[in-house]
PDB file of C-alpha atoms in Angstrom:
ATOM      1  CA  UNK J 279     -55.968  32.897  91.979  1.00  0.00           C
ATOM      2  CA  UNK J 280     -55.348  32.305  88.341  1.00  0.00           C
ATOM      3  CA  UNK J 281     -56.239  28.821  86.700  1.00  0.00           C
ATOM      4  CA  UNK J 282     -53.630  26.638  86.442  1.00  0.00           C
ATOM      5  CA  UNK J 283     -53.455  27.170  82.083  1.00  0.00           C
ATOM      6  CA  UNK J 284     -54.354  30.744  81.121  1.00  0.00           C
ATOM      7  CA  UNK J 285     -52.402  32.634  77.904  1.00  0.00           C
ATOM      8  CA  UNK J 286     -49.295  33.737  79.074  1.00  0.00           C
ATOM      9  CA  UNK J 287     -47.578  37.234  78.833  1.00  0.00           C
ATOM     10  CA  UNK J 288     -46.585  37.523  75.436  1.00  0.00           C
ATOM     11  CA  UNK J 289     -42.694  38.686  74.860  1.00  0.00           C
ATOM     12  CA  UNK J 290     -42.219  42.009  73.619  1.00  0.00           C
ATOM     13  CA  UNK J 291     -40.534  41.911  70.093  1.00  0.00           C
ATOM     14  CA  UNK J 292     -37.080  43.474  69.492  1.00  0.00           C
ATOM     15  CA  UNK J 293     -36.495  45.302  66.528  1.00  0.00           C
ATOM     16  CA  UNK J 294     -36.864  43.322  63.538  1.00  0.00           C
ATOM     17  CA  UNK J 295     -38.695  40.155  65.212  1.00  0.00           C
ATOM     18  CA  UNK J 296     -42.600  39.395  65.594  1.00  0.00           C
ATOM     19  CA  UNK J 297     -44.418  38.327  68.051  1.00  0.00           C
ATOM     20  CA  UNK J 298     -46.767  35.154  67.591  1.00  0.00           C
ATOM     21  CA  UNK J 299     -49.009  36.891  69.619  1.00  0.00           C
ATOM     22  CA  UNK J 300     -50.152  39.273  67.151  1.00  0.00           C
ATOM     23  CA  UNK J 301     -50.764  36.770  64.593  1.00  0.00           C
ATOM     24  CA  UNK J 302     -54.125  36.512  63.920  1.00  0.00           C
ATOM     25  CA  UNK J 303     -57.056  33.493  64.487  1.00  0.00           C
ATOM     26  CA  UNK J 304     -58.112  32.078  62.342  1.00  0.00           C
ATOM     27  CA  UNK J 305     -54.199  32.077  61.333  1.00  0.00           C
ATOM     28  CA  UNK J 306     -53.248  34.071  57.910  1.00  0.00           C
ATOM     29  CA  UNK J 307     -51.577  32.489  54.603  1.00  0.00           C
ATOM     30  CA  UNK J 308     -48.640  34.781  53.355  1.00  0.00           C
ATOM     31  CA  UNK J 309     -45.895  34.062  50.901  1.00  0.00           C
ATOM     32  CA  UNK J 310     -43.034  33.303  52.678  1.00  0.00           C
ATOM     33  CA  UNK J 311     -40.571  35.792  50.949  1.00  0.00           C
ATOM     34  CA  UNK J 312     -37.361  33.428  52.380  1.00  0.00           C
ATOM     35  CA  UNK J 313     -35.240  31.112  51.727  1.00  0.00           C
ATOM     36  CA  UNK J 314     -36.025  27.424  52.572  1.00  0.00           C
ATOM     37  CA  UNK J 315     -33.890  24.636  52.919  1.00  0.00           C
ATOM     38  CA  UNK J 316     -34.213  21.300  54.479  1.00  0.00           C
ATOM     39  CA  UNK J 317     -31.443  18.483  55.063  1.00  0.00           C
ATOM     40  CA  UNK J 318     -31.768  15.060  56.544  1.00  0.00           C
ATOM     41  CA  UNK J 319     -28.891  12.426  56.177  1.00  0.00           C
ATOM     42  CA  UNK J 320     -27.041  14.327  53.464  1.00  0.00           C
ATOM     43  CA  UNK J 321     -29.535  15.102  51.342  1.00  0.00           C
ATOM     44  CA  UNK J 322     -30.671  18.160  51.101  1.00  0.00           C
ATOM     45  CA  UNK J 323     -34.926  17.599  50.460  1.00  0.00           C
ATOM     46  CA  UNK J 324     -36.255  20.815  49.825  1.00  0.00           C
ATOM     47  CA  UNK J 325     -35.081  24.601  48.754  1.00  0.00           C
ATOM     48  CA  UNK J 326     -37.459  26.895  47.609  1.00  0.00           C
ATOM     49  CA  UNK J 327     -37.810  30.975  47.701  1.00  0.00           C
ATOM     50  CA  UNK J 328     -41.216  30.167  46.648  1.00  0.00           C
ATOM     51  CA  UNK J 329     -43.004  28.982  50.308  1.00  0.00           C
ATOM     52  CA  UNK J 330     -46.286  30.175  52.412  1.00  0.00           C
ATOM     53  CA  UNK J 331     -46.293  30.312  55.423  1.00  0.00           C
ATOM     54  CA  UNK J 332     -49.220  29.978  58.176  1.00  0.00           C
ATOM     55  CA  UNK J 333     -49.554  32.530  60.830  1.00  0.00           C
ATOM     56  CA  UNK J 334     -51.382  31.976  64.014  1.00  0.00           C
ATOM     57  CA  UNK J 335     -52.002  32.820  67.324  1.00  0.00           C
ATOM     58  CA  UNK J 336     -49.482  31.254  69.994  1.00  0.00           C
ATOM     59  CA  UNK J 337     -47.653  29.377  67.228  1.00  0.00           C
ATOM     60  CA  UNK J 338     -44.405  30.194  65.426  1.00  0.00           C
ATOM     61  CA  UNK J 339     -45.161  30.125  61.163  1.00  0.00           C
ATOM     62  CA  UNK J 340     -45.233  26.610  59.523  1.00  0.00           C
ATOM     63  CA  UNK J 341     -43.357  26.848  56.243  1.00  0.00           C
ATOM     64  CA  UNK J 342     -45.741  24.989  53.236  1.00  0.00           C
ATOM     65  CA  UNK J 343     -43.065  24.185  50.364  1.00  0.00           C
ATOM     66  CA  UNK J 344     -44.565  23.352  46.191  1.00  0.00           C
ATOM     67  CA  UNK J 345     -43.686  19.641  45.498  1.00  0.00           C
ATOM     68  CA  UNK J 346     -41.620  21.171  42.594  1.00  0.00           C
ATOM     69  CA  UNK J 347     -38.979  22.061  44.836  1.00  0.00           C
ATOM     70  CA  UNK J 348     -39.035  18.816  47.200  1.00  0.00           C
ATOM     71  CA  UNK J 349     -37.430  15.979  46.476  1.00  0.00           C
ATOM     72  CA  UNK J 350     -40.635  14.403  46.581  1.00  0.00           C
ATOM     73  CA  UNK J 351     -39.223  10.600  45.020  1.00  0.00           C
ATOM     74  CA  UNK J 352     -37.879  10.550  49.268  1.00  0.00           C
ATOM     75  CA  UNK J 353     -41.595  11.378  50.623  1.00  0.00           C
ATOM     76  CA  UNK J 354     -44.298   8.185  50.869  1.00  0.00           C
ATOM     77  CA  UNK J 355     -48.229   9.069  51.352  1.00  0.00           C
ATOM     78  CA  UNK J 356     -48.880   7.396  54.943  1.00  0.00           C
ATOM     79  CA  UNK J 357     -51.761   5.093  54.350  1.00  0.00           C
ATOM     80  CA  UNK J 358     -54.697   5.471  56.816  1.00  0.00           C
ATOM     81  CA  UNK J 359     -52.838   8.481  58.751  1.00  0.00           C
ATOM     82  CA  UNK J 360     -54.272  11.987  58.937  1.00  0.00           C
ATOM     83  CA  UNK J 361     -55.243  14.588  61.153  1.00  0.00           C
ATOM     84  CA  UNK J 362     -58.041  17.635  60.779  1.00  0.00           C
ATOM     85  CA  UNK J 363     -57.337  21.513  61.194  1.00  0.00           C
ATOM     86  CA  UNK J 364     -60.530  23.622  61.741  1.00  0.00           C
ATOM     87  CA  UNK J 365     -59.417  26.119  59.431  1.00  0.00           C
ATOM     88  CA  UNK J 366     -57.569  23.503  56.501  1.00  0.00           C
ATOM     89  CA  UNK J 367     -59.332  20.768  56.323  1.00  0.00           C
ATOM     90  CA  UNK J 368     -57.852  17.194  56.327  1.00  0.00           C
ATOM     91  CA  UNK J 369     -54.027  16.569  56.639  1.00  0.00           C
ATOM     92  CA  UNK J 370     -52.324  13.130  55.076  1.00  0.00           C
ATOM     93  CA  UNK J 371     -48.860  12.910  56.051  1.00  0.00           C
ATOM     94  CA  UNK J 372     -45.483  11.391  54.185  1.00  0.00           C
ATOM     95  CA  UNK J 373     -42.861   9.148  55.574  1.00  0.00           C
ATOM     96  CA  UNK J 374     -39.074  10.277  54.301  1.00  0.00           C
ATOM     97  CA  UNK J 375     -37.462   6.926  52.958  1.00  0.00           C
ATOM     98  CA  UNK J 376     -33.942   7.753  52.307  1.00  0.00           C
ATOM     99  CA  UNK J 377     -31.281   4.430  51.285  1.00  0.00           C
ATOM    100  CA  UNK J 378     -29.430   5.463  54.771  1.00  0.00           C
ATOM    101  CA  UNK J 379     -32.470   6.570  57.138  1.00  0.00           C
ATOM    102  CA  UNK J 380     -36.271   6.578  57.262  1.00  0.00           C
ATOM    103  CA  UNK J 381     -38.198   8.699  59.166  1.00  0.00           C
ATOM    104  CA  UNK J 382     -42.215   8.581  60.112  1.00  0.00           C
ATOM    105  CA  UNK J 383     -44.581  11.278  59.336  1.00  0.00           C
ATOM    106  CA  UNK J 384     -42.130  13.518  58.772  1.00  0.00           C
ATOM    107  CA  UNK J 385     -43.934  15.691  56.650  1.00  0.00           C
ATOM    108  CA  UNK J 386     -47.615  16.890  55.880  1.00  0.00           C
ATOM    109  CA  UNK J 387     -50.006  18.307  53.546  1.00  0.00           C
ATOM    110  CA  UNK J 388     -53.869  19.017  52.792  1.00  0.00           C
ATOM    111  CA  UNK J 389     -55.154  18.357  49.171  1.00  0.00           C
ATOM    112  CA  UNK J 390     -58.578  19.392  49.693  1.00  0.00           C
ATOM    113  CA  UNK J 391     -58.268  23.027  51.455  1.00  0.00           C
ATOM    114  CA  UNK J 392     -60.655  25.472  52.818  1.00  0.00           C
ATOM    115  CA  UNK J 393     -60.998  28.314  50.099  1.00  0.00           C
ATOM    116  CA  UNK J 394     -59.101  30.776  52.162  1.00  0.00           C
ATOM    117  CA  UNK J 395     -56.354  28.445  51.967  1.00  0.00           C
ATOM    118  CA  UNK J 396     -56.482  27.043  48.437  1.00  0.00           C
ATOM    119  CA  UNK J 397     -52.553  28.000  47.786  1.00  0.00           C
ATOM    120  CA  UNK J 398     -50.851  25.597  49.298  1.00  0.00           C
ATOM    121  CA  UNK J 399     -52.516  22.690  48.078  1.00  0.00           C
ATOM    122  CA  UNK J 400     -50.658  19.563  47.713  1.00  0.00           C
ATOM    123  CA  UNK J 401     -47.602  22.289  49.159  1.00  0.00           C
ATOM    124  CA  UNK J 402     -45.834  19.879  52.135  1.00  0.00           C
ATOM    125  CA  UNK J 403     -44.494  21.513  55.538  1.00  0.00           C
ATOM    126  CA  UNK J 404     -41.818  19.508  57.473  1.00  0.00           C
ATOM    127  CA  UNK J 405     -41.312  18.853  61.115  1.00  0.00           C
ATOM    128  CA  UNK J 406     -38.165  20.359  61.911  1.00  0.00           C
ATOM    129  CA  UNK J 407     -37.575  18.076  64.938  1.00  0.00           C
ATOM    130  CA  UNK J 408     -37.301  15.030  62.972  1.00  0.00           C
ATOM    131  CA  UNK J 409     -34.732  15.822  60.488  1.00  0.00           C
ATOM    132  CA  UNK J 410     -31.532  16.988  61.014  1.00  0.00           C
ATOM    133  CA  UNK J 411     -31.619  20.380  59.484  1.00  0.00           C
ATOM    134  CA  UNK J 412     -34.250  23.375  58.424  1.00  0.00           C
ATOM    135  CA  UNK J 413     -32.854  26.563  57.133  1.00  0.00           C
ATOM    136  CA  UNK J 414     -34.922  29.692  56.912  1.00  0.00           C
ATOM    137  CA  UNK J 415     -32.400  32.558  55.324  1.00  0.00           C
ATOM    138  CA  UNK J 416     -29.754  30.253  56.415  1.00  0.00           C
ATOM    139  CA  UNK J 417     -30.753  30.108  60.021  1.00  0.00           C
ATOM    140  CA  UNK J 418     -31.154  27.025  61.281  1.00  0.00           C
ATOM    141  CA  UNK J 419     -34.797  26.436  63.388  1.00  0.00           C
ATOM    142  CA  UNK J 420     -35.296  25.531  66.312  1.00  0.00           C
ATOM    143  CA  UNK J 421     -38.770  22.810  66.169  1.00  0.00           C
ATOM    144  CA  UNK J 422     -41.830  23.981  68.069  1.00  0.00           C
ATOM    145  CA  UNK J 423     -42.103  22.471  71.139  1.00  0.00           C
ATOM    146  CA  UNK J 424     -44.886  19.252  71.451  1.00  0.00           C
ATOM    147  CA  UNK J 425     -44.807  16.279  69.247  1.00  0.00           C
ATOM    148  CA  UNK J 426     -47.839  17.480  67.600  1.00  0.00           C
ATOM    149  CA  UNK J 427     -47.151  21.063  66.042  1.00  0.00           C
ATOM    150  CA  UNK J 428     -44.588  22.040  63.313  1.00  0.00           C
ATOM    151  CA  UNK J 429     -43.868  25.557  63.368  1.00  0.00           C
ATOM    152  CA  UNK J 430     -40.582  26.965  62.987  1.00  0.00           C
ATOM    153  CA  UNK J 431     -38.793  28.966  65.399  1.00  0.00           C
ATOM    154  CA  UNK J 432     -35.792  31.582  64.497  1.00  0.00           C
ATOM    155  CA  UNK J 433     -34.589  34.577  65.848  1.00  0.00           C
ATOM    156  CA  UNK J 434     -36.780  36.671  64.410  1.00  0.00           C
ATOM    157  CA  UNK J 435     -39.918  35.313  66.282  1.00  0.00           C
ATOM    158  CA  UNK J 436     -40.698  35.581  69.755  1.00  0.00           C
ATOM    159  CA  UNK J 437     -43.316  33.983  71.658  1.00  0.00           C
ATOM    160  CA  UNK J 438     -44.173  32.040  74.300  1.00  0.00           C
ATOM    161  CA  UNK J 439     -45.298  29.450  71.990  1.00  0.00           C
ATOM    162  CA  UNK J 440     -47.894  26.813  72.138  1.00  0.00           C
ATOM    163  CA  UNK J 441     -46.579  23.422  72.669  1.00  0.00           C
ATOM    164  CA  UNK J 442     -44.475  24.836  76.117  1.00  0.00           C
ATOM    165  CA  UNK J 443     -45.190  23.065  79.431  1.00  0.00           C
ATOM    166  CA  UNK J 444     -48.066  24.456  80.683  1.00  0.00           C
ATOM    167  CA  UNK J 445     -49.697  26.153  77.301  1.00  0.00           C
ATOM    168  CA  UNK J 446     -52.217  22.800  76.902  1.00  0.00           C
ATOM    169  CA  UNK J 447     -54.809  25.075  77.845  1.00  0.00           C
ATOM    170  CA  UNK J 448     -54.130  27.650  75.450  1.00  0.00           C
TER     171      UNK J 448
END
């Protein structure tokens, strides 16, 4: 009999998609190469052609975005609030403060990095599931499941992903 969480059987990729499954651990830092765009109330936040991305094992890629292209005058340090990655370091997070909507932690970012991951300091990556829109080549994501991750998932990446009932154990 199996344990009750155990890795699951990844999905094999159609043509033209990836599989989180072959991303690697500890997870890779890549330019992006993609259009990103992110809208909440209105306003549209962010668009850059100039994101990373993170890739790692059992999670779809969490888009990191340069402050230049954020409408960063929106995005409020969170006082006291962080979380750490084994492989970043130390994450602060950013409340969105819009005149029509606010929304917690909707954003996060490390500004002391583990040298492998030096590029995106002080870069931001958004949770998808909190604001109304995230574009990646004009496809609109679908959030990662679990309140705590913030990858991106689009047609072009297959999983199961971490996050999914029953992946805890993962």
């Amino acid at each position: 009999m199996k344990p009750q969480h155990y890795p699951p059987t990844a999905q094999i990729p159609a043509p033209g998609q990836e599989s989180v499954w072959d991303y690697p651990r500890p997870p890779r830092l890549e330019p992006a190469n993609r259009h990103i765009r992110i809208v909440h109330a209105g306003i549209v936040l962010a668009e850059t052609t100039r994101a990373h991305r993170i890739l790692e094992t059992s999670h779809p890629p969490v888009y990191y975005i340069p402050q230049d292209d954020i409408q960063m005058a929106y995005l409020q340090p969170v006082a006291g609030k962080s979380s750490f990655c084994e492989w970043k370091g130390v994450a602060m997070y950013y409340d969105l403060v819009l005149p029509s909507a606010s929304v917690a932690a909707a954003a996060w970012s490390y500004h002391r990095l583990m040298p492998a991951y030096l590029v995106i300091k002080d870069a931001l990556a958004f949770y998808a599931g909190k604001l109304d829109a995230c574009y990646v080549d004009g496809e609109q994501v679908t959030p990662q499941p679990g309140s705590f991750y913030g990858g991106w998932i689009n047609s072009w990446v297959c999983g199961p992903f971490k996050g999914e009932a029953g992946s805890m154990g993962w």
